[in-house]
Short mmCIF file of C-alpha atoms and ligand atoms in Angstrom, two decimals:
data_model
loop_
_atom_site.label_atom_id
_atom_site.label_comp_id
_atom_site.label_asym_id
_atom_site.label_seq_id
_atom_site.Cartn_x
_atom_site.Cartn_y
_atom_site.Cartn_z
CA MET A 212 -170.45 138.09 17.19
CA LEU A 213 -169.23 139.72 13.98
CA ALA A 214 -166.57 138.13 11.80
CA LEU A 215 -163.14 139.78 11.96
CA LYS A 216 -163.45 142.11 8.97
CA GLU A 217 -166.97 143.24 9.87
CA LYS A 218 -165.93 143.80 13.47
CA LEU A 219 -163.01 145.98 12.35
CA ALA A 220 -165.23 147.88 9.92
CA GLN A 221 -167.58 148.61 12.83
CA GLN A 222 -164.80 149.80 15.16
CA ILE A 223 -162.56 151.80 12.85
CA PRO A 224 -164.63 155.00 12.44
CA GLY A 225 -164.72 155.42 16.24
CA LEU A 226 -160.98 154.80 16.55
CA ARG A 227 -160.24 157.37 13.84
CA GLU A 228 -162.41 159.93 15.58
CA GLU A 229 -160.67 159.24 18.89
CA VAL A 230 -157.23 159.92 17.35
CA ARG A 231 -158.54 163.02 15.58
CA GLN A 232 -159.92 164.42 18.82
CA LEU A 233 -156.76 163.61 20.78
CA THR A 234 -154.63 165.44 18.22
CA LYS A 235 -157.03 168.36 18.01
CA ARG A 236 -157.56 168.87 21.73
CA HIS A 237 -154.25 167.75 23.20
CA GLY A 238 -151.82 167.81 20.29
CA ASP A 239 -149.33 170.07 22.07
CA ALA A 240 -149.51 168.46 25.54
CA VAL A 241 -146.08 167.22 26.71
CA ILE A 242 -146.12 163.56 27.77
CA SER A 243 -142.44 162.77 28.03
CA GLU A 244 -139.00 164.32 28.13
CA VAL A 245 -135.88 162.85 26.61
CA THR A 246 -132.46 162.56 28.23
CA VAL A 247 -129.07 162.29 26.59
CA ALA A 248 -128.71 158.79 28.07
CA GLN A 249 -131.90 157.71 26.31
CA VAL A 250 -130.79 159.09 22.97
CA LEU A 251 -127.44 157.34 23.30
CA GLY A 252 -128.96 154.22 24.83
CA GLY A 253 -131.24 152.74 22.19
CA MET A 254 -134.15 155.08 23.07
CA ARG A 255 -134.91 153.01 26.20
CA GLY A 256 -138.06 154.21 27.94
CA MET A 257 -138.60 157.03 25.43
CA LYS A 258 -142.30 157.41 24.67
CA GLY A 259 -142.51 157.94 20.95
CA LEU A 260 -144.85 155.28 19.58
CA VAL A 261 -148.45 154.19 19.96
CA CYS A 262 -149.31 150.50 20.17
CA ASP A 263 -152.78 149.41 21.26
CA THR A 264 -152.43 145.67 20.67
CA SER A 265 -150.34 145.00 23.76
CA VAL A 266 -148.44 146.67 26.57
CA VAL A 267 -145.47 145.39 28.57
CA ASP A 268 -145.60 146.42 32.21
CA PRO A 269 -142.05 146.12 33.62
CA ASP A 270 -143.39 144.68 36.87
CA LYS A 271 -146.23 142.54 35.57
CA GLY A 272 -145.30 141.46 32.07
CA LEU A 273 -147.24 141.37 28.83
CA TYR A 274 -150.87 142.45 28.60
CA VAL A 275 -152.64 141.68 25.34
CA ARG A 276 -155.44 144.21 24.97
CA GLY A 277 -155.51 144.64 28.72
CA ILE A 278 -155.49 140.92 29.57
CA PRO A 279 -152.40 139.43 31.30
CA ILE A 280 -150.77 136.92 28.96
CA GLY A 281 -150.90 134.24 31.67
CA GLU A 282 -154.71 134.37 31.51
CA LEU A 283 -154.62 133.83 27.74
CA ALA A 284 -152.34 130.79 27.77
CA HIS A 285 -155.28 128.45 27.08
CA CYS A 286 -156.41 130.41 23.99
CA LEU A 287 -155.82 129.36 20.41
CA PRO A 288 -153.50 131.65 18.42
CA GLU A 289 -156.42 132.39 16.07
CA GLU A 290 -158.38 133.75 19.05
CA ILE A 291 -155.37 135.84 19.99
CA PHE A 292 -155.20 137.39 16.53
CA TYR A 293 -158.86 138.38 16.71
CA LEU A 294 -158.17 139.83 20.16
CA LEU A 295 -155.07 141.71 18.97
CA CYS A 296 -156.99 143.27 16.09
CA THR A 297 -160.28 144.09 17.81
CA GLY A 298 -159.68 144.11 21.58
CA GLU A 299 -162.20 141.29 22.07
CA LEU A 300 -161.90 137.53 22.12
CA PRO A 301 -164.09 135.94 19.44
CA ASP A 302 -167.06 133.79 20.34
CA SER A 303 -167.19 130.30 18.83
CA GLU A 304 -168.99 131.53 15.70
CA ALA A 305 -166.50 134.34 14.96
CA LEU A 306 -163.62 131.97 15.68
CA ALA A 307 -164.97 129.31 13.33
CA SER A 308 -165.48 131.86 10.58
CA PHE A 309 -161.92 133.17 11.02
CA GLN A 310 -160.47 129.66 11.00
CA GLN A 311 -162.39 128.86 7.85
CA ASP A 312 -161.12 132.04 6.25
CA LEU A 313 -157.52 131.05 7.04
CA ARG A 314 -158.12 127.54 5.75
CA LYS A 315 -159.35 128.89 2.40
CA ARG A 316 -156.13 130.86 1.95
CA ALA A 317 -153.66 128.17 3.05
CA GLN A 318 -152.52 126.89 -0.35
CA ILE A 319 -148.83 127.76 -0.91
CA PRO A 320 -147.97 129.09 -4.39
CA ALA A 321 -145.62 126.68 -6.20
CA TYR A 322 -143.05 129.44 -6.77
CA VAL A 323 -142.47 129.70 -3.00
CA TRP A 324 -141.27 126.08 -2.85
CA GLU A 325 -139.19 126.62 -5.98
CA VAL A 326 -137.41 129.59 -4.43
CA LEU A 327 -136.82 127.69 -1.19
CA LEU A 328 -135.49 124.66 -3.03
CA ALA A 329 -133.09 126.90 -4.95
CA MET A 330 -131.56 128.19 -1.73
CA PRO A 331 -128.42 126.52 -0.34
CA MET A 332 -129.30 123.75 2.15
CA ASP A 333 -127.24 125.44 4.83
CA SER A 334 -129.07 128.79 4.58
CA HIS A 335 -130.30 129.80 8.01
CA PRO A 336 -133.97 128.80 8.46
CA MET A 337 -134.81 132.44 9.24
CA THR A 338 -133.31 133.48 5.89
CA MET A 339 -135.50 130.89 4.17
CA PHE A 340 -138.58 131.97 6.12
CA ASN A 341 -138.14 135.68 5.48
CA THR A 342 -137.34 135.04 1.81
CA ALA A 343 -140.53 132.99 1.43
CA ILE A 344 -142.57 135.86 2.87
CA LEU A 345 -140.83 138.40 0.68
CA VAL A 346 -141.35 136.45 -2.56
CA MET A 347 -145.08 136.23 -1.81
CA GLU A 348 -145.09 140.03 -2.06
CA ARG A 349 -145.71 139.36 -5.74
CA ASP A 350 -149.33 138.67 -4.78
CA SER A 351 -149.81 141.71 -2.56
CA VAL A 352 -153.32 143.11 -2.84
CA PHE A 353 -152.19 146.24 -0.99
CA ARG A 354 -149.53 147.06 -3.59
CA ARG A 355 -151.84 146.31 -6.52
CA ARG A 356 -154.70 148.36 -5.15
CA TYR A 357 -152.41 151.21 -4.15
CA ALA A 358 -151.14 151.36 -7.73
CA GLN A 359 -154.78 151.52 -8.87
CA GLY A 360 -155.40 154.55 -6.66
CA MET A 361 -156.91 152.93 -3.55
CA ARG A 362 -158.44 155.47 -1.16
CA LYS A 363 -156.71 156.06 2.18
CA GLU A 364 -159.82 154.88 4.07
CA GLU A 365 -159.47 151.49 2.38
CA PHE A 366 -155.79 150.87 3.23
CA TRP A 367 -156.69 148.73 6.24
CA GLU A 368 -158.84 146.37 4.16
CA ALA A 369 -155.97 145.68 1.78
CA ALA A 370 -153.57 145.31 4.73
CA LEU A 371 -156.01 142.84 6.31
CA GLU A 372 -156.30 140.89 3.07
CA ASP A 373 -152.49 140.60 2.70
CA SER A 374 -152.14 139.73 6.38
CA LEU A 375 -154.69 136.93 6.20
CA GLN A 376 -153.16 135.55 3.03
CA MET A 377 -149.76 135.57 4.68
CA LEU A 378 -150.75 134.24 8.10
CA ALA A 379 -152.75 131.39 6.56
CA LYS A 380 -149.64 130.18 4.75
CA LEU A 381 -147.00 130.61 7.46
CA PRO A 382 -147.44 127.24 9.22
CA ALA A 383 -147.03 125.22 6.00
CA ILE A 384 -144.09 127.34 4.86
CA ALA A 385 -142.41 127.17 8.25
CA ALA A 386 -142.99 123.41 8.51
CA GLY A 387 -141.69 122.90 4.94
CA ILE A 388 -138.55 124.80 5.89
CA TYR A 389 -138.18 122.53 8.89
CA GLN A 390 -138.42 119.41 6.72
CA ARG A 391 -135.76 120.78 4.40
CA HIS A 392 -133.49 122.11 7.11
CA ALA A 393 -133.66 118.87 9.09
CA HIS A 394 -133.16 116.79 5.90
CA LYS A 395 -136.41 114.99 6.50
CA GLY A 396 -137.71 115.10 2.94
CA SER A 397 -140.64 116.79 1.27
CA PRO A 398 -143.27 118.82 3.14
CA VAL A 399 -145.95 116.96 5.12
CA ALA A 400 -149.44 117.68 3.74
CA SER A 401 -151.69 119.90 5.82
CA ASP A 402 -154.65 118.33 7.65
CA PRO A 403 -157.64 120.60 6.92
CA GLY A 404 -159.44 119.31 10.01
CA LEU A 405 -156.90 120.84 12.38
CA ASP A 406 -156.62 124.33 13.82
CA TRP A 407 -153.77 126.66 12.79
CA GLY A 408 -151.37 125.65 15.58
CA ALA A 409 -152.17 121.92 15.62
CA ASP A 410 -151.79 121.75 11.83
CA TYR A 411 -148.37 123.38 12.13
CA ALA A 412 -147.40 120.75 14.72
CA HIS A 413 -148.74 118.03 12.42
CA MET A 414 -146.75 119.35 9.43
CA LEU A 415 -143.54 119.35 11.46
CA GLY A 416 -143.87 115.59 11.11
CA LEU A 417 -142.67 114.73 14.62
CA PRO A 418 -144.22 111.93 16.69
CA ASP A 419 -147.03 113.26 18.88
CA PRO A 420 -149.02 110.29 20.21
CA GLU A 421 -150.60 112.21 23.11
CA GLY A 422 -151.14 115.52 21.27
CA ASP A 423 -148.73 117.27 23.67
CA LEU A 424 -146.59 118.70 20.86
CA ALA A 425 -149.72 120.25 19.31
CA ARG A 426 -150.54 121.75 22.72
CA LEU A 427 -146.99 123.10 23.03
CA ILE A 428 -146.99 124.63 19.54
CA ARG A 429 -150.34 126.32 20.19
CA LEU A 430 -149.03 127.63 23.51
CA TYR A 431 -145.83 128.80 21.83
CA LEU A 432 -147.77 130.64 19.11
CA THR A 433 -150.04 132.25 21.68
CA LEU A 434 -147.33 133.35 24.11
CA HIS A 435 -145.04 134.92 21.48
CA CYS A 436 -147.79 136.78 19.60
CA ASP A 437 -146.88 140.40 20.39
CA HIS A 438 -144.72 142.45 22.77
CA GLU A 439 -145.89 146.05 22.33
CA GLY A 440 -144.50 148.36 19.66
CA GLY A 441 -140.91 149.29 20.44
CA ASN A 442 -139.09 145.95 20.21
CA VAL A 443 -136.82 145.56 17.20
CA SER A 444 -139.15 143.47 15.04
CA ALA A 445 -142.36 145.38 15.83
CA PHE A 446 -140.70 148.76 15.43
CA THR A 447 -139.03 147.74 12.17
CA CYS A 448 -142.28 146.37 10.79
CA HIS A 449 -144.09 149.51 11.90
CA THR A 450 -141.53 151.79 10.26
CA VAL A 451 -141.44 149.89 6.97
CA GLY A 452 -145.24 149.71 6.93
CA SER A 453 -145.45 153.44 7.61
CA ALA A 454 -143.86 154.03 4.20
CA LEU A 455 -146.92 152.18 2.84
CA SER A 456 -144.74 149.24 1.94
CA ASP A 457 -147.22 146.37 1.97
CA PRO A 458 -147.46 143.78 4.80
CA TYR A 459 -145.17 141.28 3.03
CA TYR A 460 -142.36 143.84 2.91
CA ALA A 461 -143.05 145.06 6.43
CA VAL A 462 -143.36 141.68 8.17
CA SER A 463 -140.36 140.28 6.34
CA ALA A 464 -138.33 143.31 7.46
CA GLY A 465 -139.52 142.90 11.05
CA LEU A 466 -138.55 139.24 10.99
CA ASN A 467 -135.05 140.12 9.82
CA GLY A 468 -134.76 141.99 13.11
CA LEU A 469 -136.17 139.01 14.99
CA ALA A 470 -133.26 137.01 13.57
CA GLY A 471 -130.78 138.99 15.70
CA PRO A 472 -129.11 137.25 18.68
CA LEU A 473 -130.23 139.92 21.14
CA HIS A 474 -133.85 139.52 20.01
CA GLY A 475 -135.53 136.39 18.63
CA LEU A 476 -132.39 134.37 18.01
CA ALA A 477 -131.80 134.35 21.77
CA ASN A 478 -133.90 131.19 22.08
CA GLN A 479 -131.44 129.36 19.82
CA GLU A 480 -128.55 130.69 21.88
CA CYS A 481 -130.32 129.78 25.06
CA LEU A 482 -130.69 126.17 24.11
CA GLN A 483 -127.02 126.13 23.12
CA PHE A 484 -126.23 127.32 26.63
CA VAL A 485 -128.33 124.55 28.19
CA LEU A 486 -126.78 121.94 25.88
CA GLY A 487 -123.34 123.27 26.80
CA VAL A 488 -124.15 122.75 30.48
CA ARG A 489 -125.39 119.23 29.83
CA GLU A 490 -122.30 118.32 27.85
CA ARG A 491 -119.89 119.86 30.33
CA PHE A 492 -121.39 118.02 33.31
CA ASP A 493 -122.69 114.97 31.49
CA GLY A 494 -126.23 115.68 32.72
CA VAL A 495 -127.78 117.94 35.33
CA PRO A 496 -125.04 119.80 37.27
CA THR A 497 -124.98 120.51 40.98
CA ASP A 498 -125.84 124.07 41.95
CA GLU A 499 -122.17 124.72 42.77
CA GLN A 500 -121.03 123.49 39.35
CA LEU A 501 -123.64 125.61 37.64
CA ARG A 502 -122.68 128.68 39.62
CA GLU A 503 -119.05 128.32 38.51
CA TYR A 504 -120.07 127.68 34.91
CA ALA A 505 -122.26 130.79 34.77
CA TRP A 506 -119.61 132.97 36.40
CA ASN A 507 -117.03 131.74 33.87
CA ALA A 508 -119.37 132.63 31.01
CA LEU A 509 -119.79 136.14 32.42
CA LYS A 510 -116.05 136.57 33.04
CA GLU A 511 -115.40 135.61 29.42
CA GLY A 512 -117.68 138.49 28.43
CA HIS A 513 -120.69 136.39 27.40
CA VAL A 514 -124.27 137.17 28.30
CA ILE A 515 -126.41 134.44 29.83
CA PRO A 516 -128.97 133.92 27.08
CA GLY A 517 -132.59 133.94 28.14
CA TYR A 518 -131.94 136.27 31.09
CA GLY A 519 -132.52 139.99 31.21
CA HIS A 520 -134.89 142.17 29.28
CA ALA A 521 -134.99 145.68 27.91
CA VAL A 522 -138.33 146.38 29.60
CA LEU A 523 -139.32 143.58 32.00
CA ARG A 524 -138.09 143.57 35.59
CA ILE A 525 -139.66 140.29 36.74
CA THR A 526 -139.71 136.63 35.73
CA ASP A 527 -141.44 136.79 32.37
CA PRO A 528 -145.01 135.41 32.77
CA ARG A 529 -144.49 133.64 29.46
CA PHE A 530 -141.57 131.79 31.07
CA THR A 531 -143.91 130.87 33.92
CA ALA A 532 -146.58 129.56 31.50
CA PHE A 533 -144.02 127.38 29.73
CA HIS A 534 -142.62 126.24 33.05
CA GLN A 535 -146.07 125.09 34.15
CA PHE A 536 -146.47 123.21 30.87
CA GLY A 537 -143.06 121.55 31.36
CA GLU A 538 -143.89 120.51 34.91
CA GLN A 539 -147.06 118.83 33.65
CA VAL A 540 -145.61 117.18 30.57
CA CYS A 541 -141.87 116.54 30.98
CA ALA A 542 -140.78 117.33 34.52
CA GLN A 543 -138.14 114.57 34.51
CA ASP A 544 -136.63 115.53 31.16
CA GLU A 545 -132.91 116.29 31.59
CA MET A 546 -133.02 119.52 29.61
CA PHE A 547 -136.06 120.75 31.53
CA ARG A 548 -134.29 119.98 34.81
CA ILE A 549 -131.21 121.94 33.70
CA VAL A 550 -133.45 124.91 32.76
CA ASP A 551 -134.97 124.64 36.20
CA ARG A 552 -131.57 124.70 37.92
CA VAL A 553 -130.40 127.63 35.76
CA PHE A 554 -133.55 129.47 36.88
CA ALA A 555 -132.64 128.75 40.51
CA ILE A 556 -129.02 129.93 40.17
CA VAL A 557 -128.57 132.54 37.44
CA PRO A 558 -130.76 135.40 38.78
CA GLU A 559 -128.74 135.52 41.99
CA ILE A 560 -125.48 135.55 40.00
CA LEU A 561 -126.64 138.33 37.70
CA ARG A 562 -127.73 140.32 40.74
CA GLU A 563 -124.32 139.77 42.31
CA GLN A 564 -122.60 140.86 39.09
CA GLY A 565 -124.77 143.97 39.20
CA LYS A 566 -124.87 144.83 35.51
CA ALA A 567 -128.14 143.48 34.12
CA LYS A 568 -131.10 145.63 35.13
CA ASP A 569 -133.30 142.56 34.97
CA PRO A 570 -131.73 139.36 36.32
CA TRP A 571 -134.84 137.27 35.64
CA PRO A 572 -135.59 134.80 32.85
CA ASN A 573 -137.36 135.91 29.71
CA VAL A 574 -139.45 133.58 27.54
CA ASP A 575 -136.42 132.30 25.63
CA ALA A 576 -134.86 130.74 28.72
CA ILE A 577 -137.23 127.79 28.50
CA SER A 578 -139.03 127.51 25.17
CA GLY A 579 -136.16 125.71 23.41
CA ALA A 580 -135.83 123.01 26.05
CA LEU A 581 -139.50 122.11 25.64
CA LEU A 582 -139.22 121.92 21.86
CA TYR A 583 -136.10 119.79 22.28
CA HIS A 584 -138.03 117.37 24.45
CA PHE A 585 -140.41 116.69 21.56
CA GLY A 586 -137.60 115.96 19.13
CA LEU A 587 -137.37 119.43 17.61
CA THR A 588 -133.64 119.44 18.19
CA GLN A 589 -132.56 121.74 15.33
CA PHE A 590 -132.29 124.80 17.51
CA ASP A 591 -131.39 127.19 14.71
CA TYR A 592 -134.99 126.60 13.59
CA TYR A 593 -136.58 127.95 16.78
CA THR A 594 -136.69 131.58 15.71
CA VAL A 595 -138.88 130.56 12.77
CA LEU A 596 -141.50 129.32 15.22
CA PHE A 597 -141.15 132.60 17.07
CA GLY A 598 -141.58 134.39 13.74
CA VAL A 599 -144.79 132.55 12.85
CA SER A 600 -146.24 133.72 16.13
CA ARG A 601 -144.88 137.25 16.09
CA ALA A 602 -146.31 137.74 12.60
CA LEU A 603 -149.72 137.78 14.35
CA GLY A 604 -148.80 140.87 16.33
CA MET A 605 -146.99 142.57 13.48
CA CYS A 606 -149.96 142.07 11.14
CA ALA A 607 -152.47 143.27 13.75
CA GLN A 608 -150.39 146.40 14.35
CA LEU A 609 -150.12 147.06 10.61
CA ILE A 610 -153.86 146.71 10.05
CA ILE A 611 -154.63 149.13 12.88
CA ASN A 612 -152.02 151.62 11.74
CA ARG A 613 -153.33 151.62 8.19
CA ALA A 614 -156.85 152.05 9.56
CA LEU A 615 -155.77 155.06 11.62
CA GLY A 616 -153.75 156.59 8.81
CA THR A 617 -150.61 156.56 10.96
CA PRO A 618 -148.08 158.81 9.22
CA ILE A 619 -144.66 157.79 8.00
CA THR A 620 -142.16 157.33 10.86
CA ARG A 621 -139.55 160.07 10.81
CA PRO A 622 -137.98 160.90 14.18
CA LYS A 623 -135.36 163.64 14.26
CA SER A 624 -131.77 162.49 14.63
CA VAL A 625 -129.14 164.79 16.04
CA SER A 626 -125.37 164.79 15.77
CA THR A 627 -123.04 164.11 18.70
CA ASP A 628 -121.72 167.67 18.28
CA TRP A 629 -125.29 168.99 18.61
CA ILE A 630 -125.72 167.02 21.84
CA LYS A 631 -122.41 168.30 23.20
CA ALA A 632 -123.27 171.89 22.31
CA THR A 633 -126.79 171.60 23.74
CA VAL A 634 -125.60 170.00 26.98
CA GLY A 635 -122.95 172.75 27.28
CA GLN A 636 -125.59 175.48 26.86
CA THR A 637 -127.85 173.82 29.42
CA ARG A 638 -124.96 173.61 31.92
CA GLN A 639 -124.02 177.27 31.37
CA ALA A 640 -127.62 178.34 31.85
CA ALA A 641 -127.77 176.38 35.12
N1 AMX B 723 -126.10 138.19 30.93
C1 AMX B 723 -125.04 138.98 31.15
N2 AMX B 723 -125.06 140.32 31.09
C2 AMX B 723 -126.25 140.89 30.83
C3 AMX B 723 -127.41 140.15 30.65
C4 AMX B 723 -127.32 138.74 30.69
N3 AMX B 723 -128.35 137.94 30.46
N4 AMX B 723 -128.44 141.00 30.41
C5 AMX B 723 -127.94 142.24 30.45
N5 AMX B 723 -126.60 142.16 30.70
C6 AMX B 723 -125.65 143.27 30.72
C7 AMX B 723 -125.68 143.97 29.37
O1 AMX B 723 -124.88 143.27 28.42
C8 AMX B 723 -125.16 145.33 29.71
O2 AMX B 723 -123.75 145.23 29.85
P1 AMX B 723 -122.77 146.43 29.35
O3 AMX B 723 -123.15 147.58 30.22
O4 AMX B 723 -121.42 145.89 29.59
O5 AMX B 723 -123.12 146.64 27.90
C9 AMX B 723 -125.75 145.56 31.10
O6 AMX B 723 -126.07 144.26 31.62
C10 AMX B 723 -127.00 146.41 31.11
O7 AMX B 723 -127.94 145.84 30.21
P2 AMX B 723 -129.51 146.03 30.46
O8 AMX B 723 -129.81 147.49 30.39
O9 AMX B 723 -129.94 145.29 31.66
O10 AMX B 723 -130.12 145.24 29.21
P3 AMX B 723 -130.45 145.82 27.76
O11 AMX B 723 -131.77 146.48 27.82
O12 AMX B 723 -129.31 146.61 27.22
O13 AMX B 723 -130.53 144.48 26.92
C11 AMX B 723 -131.11 142.23 26.55
C12 AMX B 723 -131.57 143.57 27.09
C13 AMX B 723 -132.29 141.28 26.50
C14 AMX B 723 -130.54 142.41 25.13
C15 AMX B 723 -130.01 141.68 27.50
O14 AMX B 723 -130.56 141.47 28.78
C16 AMX B 723 -129.37 140.42 26.99
O15 AMX B 723 -128.42 140.48 26.20
N6 AMX B 723 -129.88 139.23 27.44
C17 AMX B 723 -129.42 137.97 26.92
C18 AMX B 723 -130.00 137.73 25.54
C19 AMX B 723 -131.49 137.48 25.61
O16 AMX B 723 -131.98 136.74 26.45
N7 AMX B 723 -132.23 138.07 24.68
C20 AMX B 723 -133.70 137.81 24.56
C21 AMX B 723 -134.51 139.04 24.76
C22 AMX B 723 -135.97 138.74 24.58
C23 AMX B 723 -136.31 138.65 23.12
O17 AMX B 723 -136.30 139.61 22.40
N8 AMX B 723 -136.59 137.46 22.67
#
């Protein structure tokens, strides 16, 4: 099987032709209509973006290139990146070549550590992570080549080059941030014999006698890789990239969105919720105690973190994959048992309350408890892990968009007065 770059080079002319034909033959076909509620409601359900790397089916969950995420749980994140970019899983030869490529690019420039060390110790780990990515923009091949007059047909190659340089370095940067944030000392050296995910686990420097933490980190990186194109981080990255800002700018921007409490930061908040339950009841509560606790949280105007989703309407299959892992590895762990009880109680309460369209757990409802089990107890770090993984999807989307010559994002905004006037005219006409 071809190596990643060669595979993309083989596919891209056909993909370009497909888009050209679609625009030429069906450019004025109507595929969606837009309601006032959608415009005022965060564009929910509005079809205005193309994303071929993954699709979220409200009733089935995430499909990566047509494969349900549950069926990919055993894959290495490197395999997932190849799949995201090309639509095919690599064979062992293509995988080895990709892993070697990443390995060659893994050295972190000294200035990245200098910048991180200059930041206040109490900076949020996501601020450190996004800053590290942004400062590496100095080395962007995309920006340099663009300034030299790079041809449009070559944009994807430069985007791929920047993406690989960035992705190769993220585990060491993220693990170094963990060491600093958790006051554990200087970064742990990478082990060149390990795969991308296992090396990240190794550099976190936590005890892992059975290799279960490495398995969890790989699973985490695989499950969080992508979630179609309209979520805050993907959409932000897409929009910034559409201005031909290079991948460092675009991914860093996307990750700033991931840092929001309604998006990636939810896993931090979720663990806080579980810890709050444990503290309040000095361990695993009874179902009745938990019911009262959850109702009180809702009555005080809080959301139950880890529950609900803008698109999904089922238990997130990524939650299920983590749950299976937890049952195998730490079924008796107190935090895991609390997560399990919350899963048994909260959906019925949210249904009773009747506000959330999706009362089921999303991936964040469980991931933190598993990390906690392995001693990764600094929960404000969790979104960084999420970010390392989501960078896979953001980079894949950028590479494809540069290959297809996707134009700059520029939807039309309208004023509230325009909506009022237009709705009035529609009513009169009816
Ligand atoms: N607890 C309590 N209320 C909830 C709720 C929850 N878990 N989920 C939704 N609701 C409420 C909303 O706050 C909203 O209330 P309002 O009408 O008073 O504003 C109402 O239900 C309708 O919301 P929705 O249409 O079902 O959800 P949404 O698409 O607007 O938002 C999400 C989706 C995820 C932000 C929301 O479900 C939420 O806040 N969940 C908790 C935070 C969370 O788990 N975020 C992680 C998302 C996944 C990710 O990106 N990592």
